[in-house]
XYZ file of C-alpha atoms in Angstrom:
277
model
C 13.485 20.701 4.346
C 12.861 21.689 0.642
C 8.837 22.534 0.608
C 9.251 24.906 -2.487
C 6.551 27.082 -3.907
C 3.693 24.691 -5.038
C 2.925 24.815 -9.018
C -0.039 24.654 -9.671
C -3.877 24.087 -7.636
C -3.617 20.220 -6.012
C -6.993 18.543 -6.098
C -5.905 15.344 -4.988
C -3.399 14.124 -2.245
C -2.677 10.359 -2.278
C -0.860 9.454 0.998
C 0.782 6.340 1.741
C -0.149 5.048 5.608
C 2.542 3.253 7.542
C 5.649 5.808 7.772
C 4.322 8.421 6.327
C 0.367 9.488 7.897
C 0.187 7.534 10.696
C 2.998 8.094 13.373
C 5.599 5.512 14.975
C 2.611 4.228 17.329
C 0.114 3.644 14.347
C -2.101 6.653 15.087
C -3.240 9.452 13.181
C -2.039 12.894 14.953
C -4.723 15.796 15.882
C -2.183 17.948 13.311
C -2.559 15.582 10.575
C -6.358 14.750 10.877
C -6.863 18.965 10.767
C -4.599 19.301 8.160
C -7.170 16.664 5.945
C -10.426 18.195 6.930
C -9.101 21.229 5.548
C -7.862 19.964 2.475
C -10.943 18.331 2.259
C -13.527 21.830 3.117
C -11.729 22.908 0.057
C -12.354 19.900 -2.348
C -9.867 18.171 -1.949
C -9.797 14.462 -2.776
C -7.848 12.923 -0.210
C -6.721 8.979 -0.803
C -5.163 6.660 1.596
C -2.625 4.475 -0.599
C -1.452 1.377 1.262
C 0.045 -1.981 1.081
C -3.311 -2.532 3.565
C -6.727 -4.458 2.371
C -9.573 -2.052 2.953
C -10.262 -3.583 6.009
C -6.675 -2.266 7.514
C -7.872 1.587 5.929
C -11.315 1.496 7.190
C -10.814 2.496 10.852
C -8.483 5.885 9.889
C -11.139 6.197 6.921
C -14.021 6.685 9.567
C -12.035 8.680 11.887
C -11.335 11.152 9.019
C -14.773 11.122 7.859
C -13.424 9.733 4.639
C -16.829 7.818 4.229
C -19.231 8.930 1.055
C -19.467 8.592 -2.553
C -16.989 11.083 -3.668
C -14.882 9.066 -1.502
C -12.317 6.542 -2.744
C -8.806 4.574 -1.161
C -6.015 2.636 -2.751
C -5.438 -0.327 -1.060
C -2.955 -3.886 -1.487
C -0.406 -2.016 -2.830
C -2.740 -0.804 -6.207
C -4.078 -4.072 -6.734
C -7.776 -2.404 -5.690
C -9.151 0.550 -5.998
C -12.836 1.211 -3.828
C -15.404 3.975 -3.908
C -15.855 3.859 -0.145
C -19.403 5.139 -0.075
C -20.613 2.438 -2.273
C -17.539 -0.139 -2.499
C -17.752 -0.165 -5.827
C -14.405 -1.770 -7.395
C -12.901 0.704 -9.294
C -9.310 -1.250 -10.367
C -8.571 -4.727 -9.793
C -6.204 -6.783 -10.324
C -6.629 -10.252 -9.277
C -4.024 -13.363 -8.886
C -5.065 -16.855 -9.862
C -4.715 -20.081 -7.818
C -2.143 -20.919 -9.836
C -0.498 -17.475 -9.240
C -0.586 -18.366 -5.498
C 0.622 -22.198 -5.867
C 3.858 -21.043 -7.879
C 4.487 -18.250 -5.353
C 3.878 -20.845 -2.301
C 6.403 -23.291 -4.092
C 8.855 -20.386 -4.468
C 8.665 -18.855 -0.911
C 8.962 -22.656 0.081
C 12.275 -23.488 -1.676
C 14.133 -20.043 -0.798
C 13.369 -20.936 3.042
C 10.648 -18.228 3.975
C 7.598 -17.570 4.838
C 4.432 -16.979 2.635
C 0.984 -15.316 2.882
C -2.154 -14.514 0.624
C -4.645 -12.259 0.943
C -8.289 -12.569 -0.868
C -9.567 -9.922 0.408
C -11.407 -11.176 2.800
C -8.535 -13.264 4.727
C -4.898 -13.481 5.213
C -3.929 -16.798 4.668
C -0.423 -18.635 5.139
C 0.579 -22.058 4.344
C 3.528 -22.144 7.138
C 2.303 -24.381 10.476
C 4.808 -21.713 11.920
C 3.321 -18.551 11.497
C 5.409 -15.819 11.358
C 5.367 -13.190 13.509
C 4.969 -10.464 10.742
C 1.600 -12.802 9.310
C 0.378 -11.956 12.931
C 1.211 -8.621 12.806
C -0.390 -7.939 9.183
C -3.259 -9.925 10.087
C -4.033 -7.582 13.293
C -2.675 -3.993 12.213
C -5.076 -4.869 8.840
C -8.249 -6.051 10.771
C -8.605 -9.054 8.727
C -8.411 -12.526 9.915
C -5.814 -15.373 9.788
C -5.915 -18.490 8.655
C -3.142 -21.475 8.099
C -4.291 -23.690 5.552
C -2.052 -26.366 3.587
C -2.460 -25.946 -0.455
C -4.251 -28.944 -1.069
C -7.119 -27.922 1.567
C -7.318 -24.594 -0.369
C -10.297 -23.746 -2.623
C -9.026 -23.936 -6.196
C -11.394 -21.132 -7.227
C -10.199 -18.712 -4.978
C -8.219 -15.494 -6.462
C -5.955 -13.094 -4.888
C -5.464 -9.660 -4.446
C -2.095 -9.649 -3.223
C 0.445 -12.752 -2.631
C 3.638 -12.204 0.023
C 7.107 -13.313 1.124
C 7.560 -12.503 4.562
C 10.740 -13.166 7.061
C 13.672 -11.451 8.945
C 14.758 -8.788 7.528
C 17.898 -10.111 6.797
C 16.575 -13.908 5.745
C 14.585 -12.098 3.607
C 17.386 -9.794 1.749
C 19.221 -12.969 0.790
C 15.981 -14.782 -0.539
C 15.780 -12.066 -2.478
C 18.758 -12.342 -4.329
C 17.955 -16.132 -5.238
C 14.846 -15.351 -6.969
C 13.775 -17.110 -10.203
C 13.804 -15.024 -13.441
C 10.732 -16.584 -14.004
C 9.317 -14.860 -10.922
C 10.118 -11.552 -11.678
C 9.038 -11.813 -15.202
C 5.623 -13.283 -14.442
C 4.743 -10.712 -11.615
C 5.659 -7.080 -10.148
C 8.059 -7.639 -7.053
C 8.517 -5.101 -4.428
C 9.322 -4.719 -1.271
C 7.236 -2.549 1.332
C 8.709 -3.250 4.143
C 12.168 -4.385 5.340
C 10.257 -7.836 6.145
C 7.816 -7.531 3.384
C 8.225 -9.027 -0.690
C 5.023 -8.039 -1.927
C 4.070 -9.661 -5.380
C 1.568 -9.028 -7.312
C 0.140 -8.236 -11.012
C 2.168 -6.007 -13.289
C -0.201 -3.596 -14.280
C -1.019 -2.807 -11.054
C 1.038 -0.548 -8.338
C 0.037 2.757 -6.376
C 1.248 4.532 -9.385
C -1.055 2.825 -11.926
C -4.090 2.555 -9.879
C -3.518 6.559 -8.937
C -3.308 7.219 -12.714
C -6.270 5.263 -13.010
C -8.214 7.337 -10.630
C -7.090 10.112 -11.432
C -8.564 9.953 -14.859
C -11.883 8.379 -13.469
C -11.942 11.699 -11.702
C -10.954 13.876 -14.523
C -8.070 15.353 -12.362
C -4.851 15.755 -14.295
C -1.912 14.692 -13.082
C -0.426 18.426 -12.355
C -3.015 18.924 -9.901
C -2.461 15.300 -7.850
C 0.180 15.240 -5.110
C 1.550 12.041 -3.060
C 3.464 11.399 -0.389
C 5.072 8.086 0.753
C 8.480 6.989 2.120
C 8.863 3.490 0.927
C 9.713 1.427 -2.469
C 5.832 0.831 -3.047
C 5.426 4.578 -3.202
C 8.054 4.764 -6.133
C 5.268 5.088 -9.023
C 2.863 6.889 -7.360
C 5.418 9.423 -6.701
C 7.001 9.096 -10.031
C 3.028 10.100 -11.164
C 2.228 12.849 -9.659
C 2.830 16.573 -10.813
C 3.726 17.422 -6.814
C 6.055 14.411 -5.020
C 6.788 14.444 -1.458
C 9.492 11.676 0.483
C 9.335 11.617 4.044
C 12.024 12.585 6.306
C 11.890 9.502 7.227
C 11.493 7.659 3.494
C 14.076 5.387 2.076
C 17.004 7.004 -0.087
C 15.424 5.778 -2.792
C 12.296 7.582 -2.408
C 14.125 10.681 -1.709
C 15.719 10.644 -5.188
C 12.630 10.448 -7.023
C 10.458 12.614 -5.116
C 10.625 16.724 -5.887
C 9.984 17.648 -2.155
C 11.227 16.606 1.031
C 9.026 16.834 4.046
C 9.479 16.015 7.982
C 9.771 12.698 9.367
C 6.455 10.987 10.406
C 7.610 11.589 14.226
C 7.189 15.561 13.253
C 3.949 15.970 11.672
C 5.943 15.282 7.725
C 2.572 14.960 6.263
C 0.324 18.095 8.028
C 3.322 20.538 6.956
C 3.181 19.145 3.022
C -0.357 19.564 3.733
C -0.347 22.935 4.985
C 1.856 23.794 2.300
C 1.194 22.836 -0.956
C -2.770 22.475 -0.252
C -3.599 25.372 2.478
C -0.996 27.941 2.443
C-alpha cells in the first residue's frame, strides 16, 4: 500500500460511500467514525460524495454528527450539492421531463430497466420492478413508486435518471447506446448494475470543485477517496487522490495513493495518514 508523505495541509476530505466508507455490510466502522471526528476536531471539512439522494446520506450524516451549517454532502452522483444545517442547495443540476421521457424510451428499446429520482421519490416505469429499484429505493430511504409515463406529472424535474439490470444485460445495453444519448447527457456507470445519466456539467468532480471554491479551499488542500467510475473526477480534482483496495482498475490508475480495501478500515488509515499523522 503506497500512503506516501502527504503534500501539503488537507482541509477537506470528500469520500465516496458504498465501497469505500461504509464496509461490505453497509455500516460505518468504530475505526472509521474516530478517524472523522478527528479530522473534524481539527477543521476538517468532511463530505460524503455518493450516487445516494440525501435521504440515503442522512442516517451516516447523523451518526457522524455531520449535522450544522458548516456542514455540507454531495449527493446523486454531483447533481446536488446541500448545506446540511440549513439544506440550502448549493449545485443543482436538474433533468427535464423530456430528459426522463427520452431516457425511458431508450432504456425501453435496449431491453432494461429504468428509474428516476426527483428527489423526493424513486420512480420506475417497469410493472416488473427490478430487484436493484428495490434495493436503491431501501439502502437510500426514499420511497418507490411504479408509474406509467403518461400518469406522470409533466412538470416534474429530475435529479438523476437510471438504467438498471444484470450486470451482464446491462454491459451489452451498453454497447448499443445511441450517439445521441451520450452526446445529450453524462453516462456513467456506478455500479456493475447501475448506468447513471445525468447532466454534463455535473459529476462528483464538478460539484467538489464547486464547493471547494464556495469554501475558499484550494484544490491542494482537498483530498478524496472513492473506488468506482463515478469517483473518476473527483479524484482527478483533488491535490491528494486515494483508490481503494478494493476500487476498480480504473480508479487505481488515476488516483496518486492506494489505500486498504473497505473490509480493512481503507478509509481510517488514509485518514490517519494524510489528515492526523
Amino acid at each position: 500500500m503506497d500512503m506516501g508523505r502527504r503534500q501539503s495541509t488537507i482541509q477537506l476530505v470528500a469520500i465516496d460511500m458504498d465501497g469505500t466508507l461504509l464496509d461490505p455490510a453497509h455500516k460505518l466502522t468504530a475505526r472509521a467514525k474516530q478517524a472523522i471526528a478527528q479530522a473534524r476536531a481539527l477543521g476538517v471539512h468532511i463530505v460524503l460524495t455518493s450516487g445516494r439522494p440525501v435521504s440515503g446520506l442522512a442516517p451516516f450524516l447523523q451518526e457522524l454528527g455531520i449535522t450544522g451549517n458548516d456542514d455540507y454532502c454531495i449527493a446523486c452522483n454531483g447533481g446536488l450539492v446541500q448545506r446540511i444545517g440549513t439544506r440550502e442547495t448549493v449545485v443543482e443540476f436538474p433533468l427535464s421531463f423530456d430528459d426522463f421521457v427520452y431516457c425511458e424510451q431508450v432504456s425501453r428499446q435496449l431491453g432494461v430497466h429504468f428509474q428516476a429520482l426527483d428527489g423526493h421519490r424513486l420512480y420506475t416505469t417497469n410493472q416488473d420492478i427490478s430487484r436493484y429499484t428495490v434495493i436503491d429505493s431501501h439502502l437510500s430511504h426514499v420511497p418507490l413508486s411504479y408509474r406509467r409515463v403518461q400518469d406522470m406529472n409533466p412538470s416534474m424535474s429530475f435529479i438523476k435518471l437510471m438504467m438498471i439490470d444484470e450486470p451482464d444485460v446491462l454491459d451489452a445495453a451498453i454497447t448499443h447506446l445511441p450517439a445521441e444519448l451520450t452526446e445529450r447527457f453524462a453516462v456513467l456507470k456506478s455500479a456493475p448494475f447501475f448506468l447513471e445519466v445525468f447532466d454534463h456539467r455535473a459529476g462528483k468532480g464538478p460539484s467538489l470543485q464547486r464547493l471547494a471554491e464556495h469554501l475558499g479551499i484550494d484544490r491542494a488542500n482537498v483530498m478524496a477517496i472513492g473506488d468506482q467510475e463515478n469517483d473518476l473526477t473527483m479524484l482527478q480534482f483533488a491535490g491528494t487522490s486515494v483508490a481503494m483496495g478494493n476500487a476498480i482498475d480504473a480508479v487505481k490508475a488515476v488516483a496518486r495513493f492506494e489505500t486498504t480495501p473497505n473490509t480493512d478500515e481503507g478509509v481510517a488509515r488514509a485518514i490517519e495518514r494524510f489528515v492526523l499523522a
